[in-house]
Amino acid sequence: MPEFLELLPPPQARQILLQHIKHKPQGEFLATHTALGRITAAPIHAPHPLPSFPRSTVDGFAVRARDTFGCSDTLPAYLNLIGEVPMGSEARLELHTGQCALIHTGGMLPPGSDAVVMLEHTQQAADVEIEVLRAVAVGENVLRAGEDVQQGQEIIPVGVPLRPEEIGGLMALGILEVHVVRRPRVGIISSGDEVVPPEATIQPGQVRDINSYSLSALVEQAGGVAQRYGIIPDRLEAIQETASRALSECDMVVITAGSSASTRDLTSEAINRLGTPGVLVHGVNVRPGRPTILAVCQGKAVIGLPGNPVSALVIARLFVVPALHCLLGMQTNRPAPFVPARLSINLPSQAGREDWIPVKLSKVAGQYVAEPIFSKSNLIFSLARADGLIAISADATGLSAGEMVEVYLL
Amino acid sequence: MPEFLELLPPPQARQILLQHIKHKPQGEFLATHTALGRITAAPIHAPHPLPSFPRSTVDGFAVRARDTFGCSDTLPAYLNLIGEVPMGSEARLELHTGQCALIHTGGMLPPGSDAVVMLEHTQQAADVEIEVLRAVAVGENVLRAGEDVQQGQEIIPVGVPLRPEEIGGLMALGILEVHVVRRPRVGIISSGDEVVPPEATIQPGQVRDINSYSLSALVEQAGGVAQRYGIIPDRLEAIQETASRALSECDMVVITAGSSASTRDLTSEAINRLGTPGVLVHGVNVRPGRPTILAVCQGKAVIGLPGNPVSALVIARLFVVPALHCLLGMQTNRPAPFVPARLSINLPSQAGREDWIPVKLSKVAGQYVAEPIFSKSNLIFSLARADGLIAISADATGLSAGEMVEVYLL
């Protein structure tokens, strides 16, 4: 089958696409508390140390550690209680030898103290006298100033998504505004003479537009902004005109071709007219989605997806989402999570071709079992019924029943 | 250690909390294309079959299957080509014995035909004569009407999140509006005399409010709407008054206590005054986060988190997120994805206690290694530096270096 050998499998095809993307969206400044999930456009540094003062990590007594050395249950150290450290302000007292002060978790260590004895390791001997039953070392139960981050330290690198953890950390440092990458705008074009808008009453021979909406949702999920350009008839000029407008208004363009081979060639030709280098990959060794078109025109990614809505969604996860991550400048060292499961049946596959198969998960004896969902292509609910996808890599000739597989949740 | 034995580990504590929640948010109707990630409030049924007419899955010729029986490369069947099926409308032709019609992928099968021969298995013999080189069975290369879904069939159950796949499927059926659960409103209250707003210039002894913002972000991420009630001083009446207002305005309330033991008792008492049954669990056998308070007042969940921002975020993932999913009516049979990794070092743990440890992932020889991040509690950037969390379950006394662990990504 020489035609299969000529087509690249998805990883190599993806690399070619990403290498050619030159256009990158600008950054923008956002209020930190509204920036969940956004990607940093520049590294962020600490304006001051954190904590900004030495803090107690327990409820207890601030002491000079040397005053407790050698003490024990049977030989307590007796310290003079000189006051209480108020929460939220500086202690108005200073510790001298033989003295201690009541302190709460998070309180600021008073001058002269260098450790905290936990409440549990003390006894009140008299009104102003405390028995210390266990020795503490210098710095024990204390957060040093700058122990979390030091002034000027890089706290968040460029190209990472802001999670609740980062948002909290930024607030701790009083960083109320962050420089993030603008959400890339993705133009989405459906084509096909048989395709009508979802609000239409369908006539015999017509189908409603699925791709514009499923792909918009995927784009939003992946951090982009979807802009729909509607359904274009299967004519070269019409496709080219709309694609050209989308390319000028967006950071990336996705075109779902009509279903037949001739309309796919139309898409390819329309894309080639948008600018150089044009179509880089026409056909990928993958199932579903072999007639995929990967192009870069005027520095921007232009991706031609199969019209079949199942192929379109699978292929969009393989190429549109990584292209979006590239535009977002995402550092991709964080792995994709999955659910390990036991495959329920044998799955043959052609060597050289990467296969993606929707599966349903069920729990049997505490372990997940992945049951492939077989259906003719083009049945959108075969995907809606699936929990995830499994891949058979190009160098395998299949998977065996009982084998462990990685299920990527949809 | 009798005090530890009295405390429940997180799974049991969570069960008690969820059992007592009576209040559920109402549903609302949304435009389908804006409902990504929303949870269905009712099952959805198909208003008509899909596909709504028999369609070709290939480019080729619509035929009567029996006209091709027995044919082969050396003994082709000769069929009379009577026309082409247009895309997007009904075929204006009817097939009789010995006839065929050109059809494209997705085209509607003309009356009289019952199968499609792929273009590759035919040859043009004359202008209106086609040689068929391979026999097809009835239904071959055809999607039957209703093959994806039948009229009236339940296509999406109640309590599931709408993914791009479901949105596409709904559009295919012309379902432009969906009934989803309103996003639960979560009131978030910070307390602590030492806590100041993030925009404040901090004075010695003061720290900025982390929890209001990190928890808001987590709530939004989990499908809720966060409503912040600011920072309340460590006084019973002040906390109770704000919590009471939050309880009446929201579907759930989260209070982060001040750092010290005494302010945590304050939180518990304030919660108990909000209504019955009040505090259900005071203290959970987990690290970090032992001083967690789980309550239900007036049917609504009220959760008291430790003031320590690291504990607050870890515990919020264990209790606030599941409570949110409960309010959303989510069916939780879809597993949580994770990344399997090899643990870099031994991790001891106390039997009976569940431990959650932040880890950093790195790839060594094609496999992920999880390196625990140790730090004193309360260092928010120890979480921001982490890729995920691993758990040591209550019935284990630790994990060994080299053991495989499940890393839940943050």
CSV table of N, CA, C and O in Angstrom, one decimal, chain A residues 189-195 211 232 234 239 254-268 291 293 303-308 312:
chain,number,residue,atom,x,y,z
A,189,ILE,N,-14.9,27.7,9.7
A,189,ILE,CA,-15.7,27.8,8.5
A,189,ILE,C,-16.2,26.3,8.2
A,189,ILE,O,-15.4,25.4,8.2
A,190,SER,N,-17.5,26.2,8.0
A,190,SER,CA,-18.0,24.9,7.6
A,190,SER,C,-18.3,25.0,6.1
A,190,SER,O,-18.7,26.1,5.6
A,191,SER,N,-18.1,23.9,5.4
A,191,SER,CA,-18.5,23.9,4.0
A,191,SER,C,-19.3,22.7,3.7
A,191,SER,O,-19.3,21.7,4.5
A,192,GLY,N,-20.0,22.7,2.6
A,192,GLY,CA,-20.8,21.5,2.2
A,192,GLY,C,-22.2,21.9,1.8
A,192,GLY,O,-22.9,22.6,2.5
A,193,ASP,N,-22.5,21.5,0.5
A,193,ASP,CA,-23.8,21.9,0.0
A,193,ASP,C,-25.0,21.3,0.7
A,193,ASP,O,-26.1,21.8,0.7
A,194,GLU,N,-24.7,20.2,1.4
A,194,GLU,CA,-25.8,19.5,2.2
A,194,GLU,C,-26.0,20.0,3.6
A,194,GLU,O,-26.9,19.6,4.3
A,195,VAL,N,-25.1,21.0,4.0
A,195,VAL,CA,-25.1,21.4,5.4
A,195,VAL,C,-26.0,22.6,5.6
A,195,VAL,O,-25.9,23.6,4.8
A,211,ASN,N,-20.1,20.7,13.0
A,211,ASN,CA,-18.7,21.0,13.2
A,211,ASN,C,-18.5,22.4,13.7
A,211,ASN,O,-17.6,22.7,14.5
A,232,ILE,N,-20.4,27.6,4.1
A,232,ILE,CA,-20.0,28.2,2.8
A,232,ILE,C,-20.3,27.1,1.7
A,232,ILE,O,-20.0,25.9,2.0
A,234,ASP,N,-20.0,24.7,-1.6
A,234,ASP,CA,-18.8,24.0,-2.2
A,234,ASP,C,-18.3,24.7,-3.5
A,234,ASP,O,-18.3,24.0,-4.5
A,239,ILE,N,-15.3,29.7,-0.8
A,239,ILE,CA,-14.5,29.3,0.3
A,239,ILE,C,-13.3,30.2,0.4
A,239,ILE,O,-12.9,30.6,1.5
A,254,VAL,N,-9.8,27.4,10.8
A,254,VAL,CA,-10.1,25.9,10.7
A,254,VAL,C,-11.3,25.8,9.7
A,254,VAL,O,-12.3,26.5,9.8
A,255,ILE,N,-11.1,25.0,8.6
A,255,ILE,CA,-12.1,24.8,7.6
A,255,ILE,C,-12.5,23.3,7.6
A,255,ILE,O,-11.7,22.5,7.5
A,256,THR,N,-13.8,23.1,7.8
A,256,THR,CA,-14.2,21.7,7.7
A,256,THR,C,-14.8,21.5,6.3
A,256,THR,O,-15.7,22.2,5.8
A,257,ALA,N,-14.2,20.6,5.6
A,257,ALA,CA,-14.5,20.4,4.1
A,257,ALA,C,-15.9,19.7,4.0
A,257,ALA,O,-16.4,19.2,5.0
A,258,GLY,N,-16.4,19.8,2.8
A,258,GLY,CA,-17.6,19.0,2.5
A,258,GLY,C,-17.1,17.5,2.6
A,258,GLY,O,-15.9,17.2,2.8
A,259,SER,N,-18.0,16.6,2.5
A,259,SER,CA,-17.7,15.2,2.8
A,259,SER,C,-17.0,14.5,1.7
A,259,SER,O,-16.2,13.6,1.9
A,260,SER,N,-17.2,14.9,0.4
A,260,SER,CA,-16.7,14.1,-0.7
A,260,SER,C,-15.3,14.5,-1.0
A,260,SER,O,-14.8,15.6,-0.7
A,261,ALA,N,-14.6,13.6,-1.7
A,261,ALA,CA,-13.2,13.8,-2.1
A,261,ALA,C,-13.0,15.1,-2.9
A,261,ALA,O,-12.1,15.9,-2.7
A,262,SER,N,-13.9,15.4,-3.8
A,262,SER,CA,-13.8,16.5,-4.7
A,262,SER,C,-13.8,17.8,-3.9
A,262,SER,O,-13.1,18.8,-4.1
A,263,THR,N,-14.7,17.9,-2.8
A,263,THR,CA,-14.8,19.1,-2.0
A,263,THR,C,-13.6,19.3,-1.2
A,263,THR,O,-13.2,20.4,-0.8
A,264,ARG,N,-12.9,18.2,-0.8
A,264,ARG,CA,-11.7,18.3,0.0
A,264,ARG,C,-10.6,18.9,-0.9
A,264,ARG,O,-9.8,19.7,-0.4
A,265,ASP,N,-10.5,18.6,-2.1
A,265,ASP,CA,-9.5,19.2,-3.0
A,265,ASP,C,-9.8,20.7,-3.2
A,265,ASP,O,-8.9,21.5,-3.3
A,266,LEU,N,-11.1,21.0,-3.2
A,266,LEU,CA,-11.5,22.4,-3.2
A,266,LEU,C,-10.9,23.2,-2.1
A,266,LEU,O,-10.3,24.3,-2.2
A,267,THR,N,-11.0,22.6,-0.9
A,267,THR,CA,-10.5,23.2,0.3
A,267,THR,C,-9.0,23.4,0.2
A,267,THR,O,-8.5,24.5,0.5
A,268,SER,N,-8.3,22.4,-0.2
A,268,SER,CA,-6.9,22.5,-0.4
A,268,SER,C,-6.5,23.6,-1.3
A,268,SER,O,-5.6,24.4,-1.1
A,291,PRO,N,-8.0,12.4,5.4
A,291,PRO,CA,-7.9,13.6,4.5
A,291,PRO,C,-7.6,14.9,5.2
A,291,PRO,O,-8.1,15.9,4.7
A,293,ILE,N,-5.8,18.4,6.2
A,293,ILE,CA,-4.9,19.3,5.5
A,293,ILE,C,-4.3,20.2,6.5
A,293,ILE,O,-5.0,20.9,7.3
A,303,ILE,N,-6.1,25.0,9.0
A,303,ILE,CA,-6.2,23.5,9.1
A,303,ILE,C,-7.5,23.1,8.5
A,303,ILE,O,-8.6,23.7,8.8
A,304,GLY,N,-7.4,22.2,7.5
A,304,GLY,CA,-8.6,21.7,6.8
A,304,GLY,C,-9.0,20.3,7.4
A,304,GLY,O,-8.2,19.4,7.4
A,305,LEU,N,-10.1,20.3,8.1
A,305,LEU,CA,-10.5,19.1,8.8
A,305,LEU,C,-11.5,18.3,7.9
A,305,LEU,O,-12.2,18.9,7.0
A,306,PRO,N,-11.6,17.0,8.0
A,306,PRO,CA,-12.6,16.2,7.3
A,306,PRO,C,-14.0,16.7,7.7
A,306,PRO,O,-14.2,17.2,8.8
A,307,GLY,N,-15.0,16.7,6.8
A,307,GLY,CA,-16.3,17.1,7.1
A,307,GLY,C,-17.0,16.2,8.1
A,307,GLY,O,-17.9,16.7,8.9
A,308,ASN,N,-16.7,15.0,8.1
A,308,ASN,CA,-17.3,14.0,9.0
A,308,ASN,C,-17.0,14.5,10.5
A,308,ASN,O,-15.9,14.7,10.9
A,312,ALA,N,-13.6,15.1,12.5
A,312,ALA,CA,-13.3,16.5,12.7
A,312,ALA,C,-12.9,16.7,14.2
A,312,ALA,O,-11.8,17.4,14.4
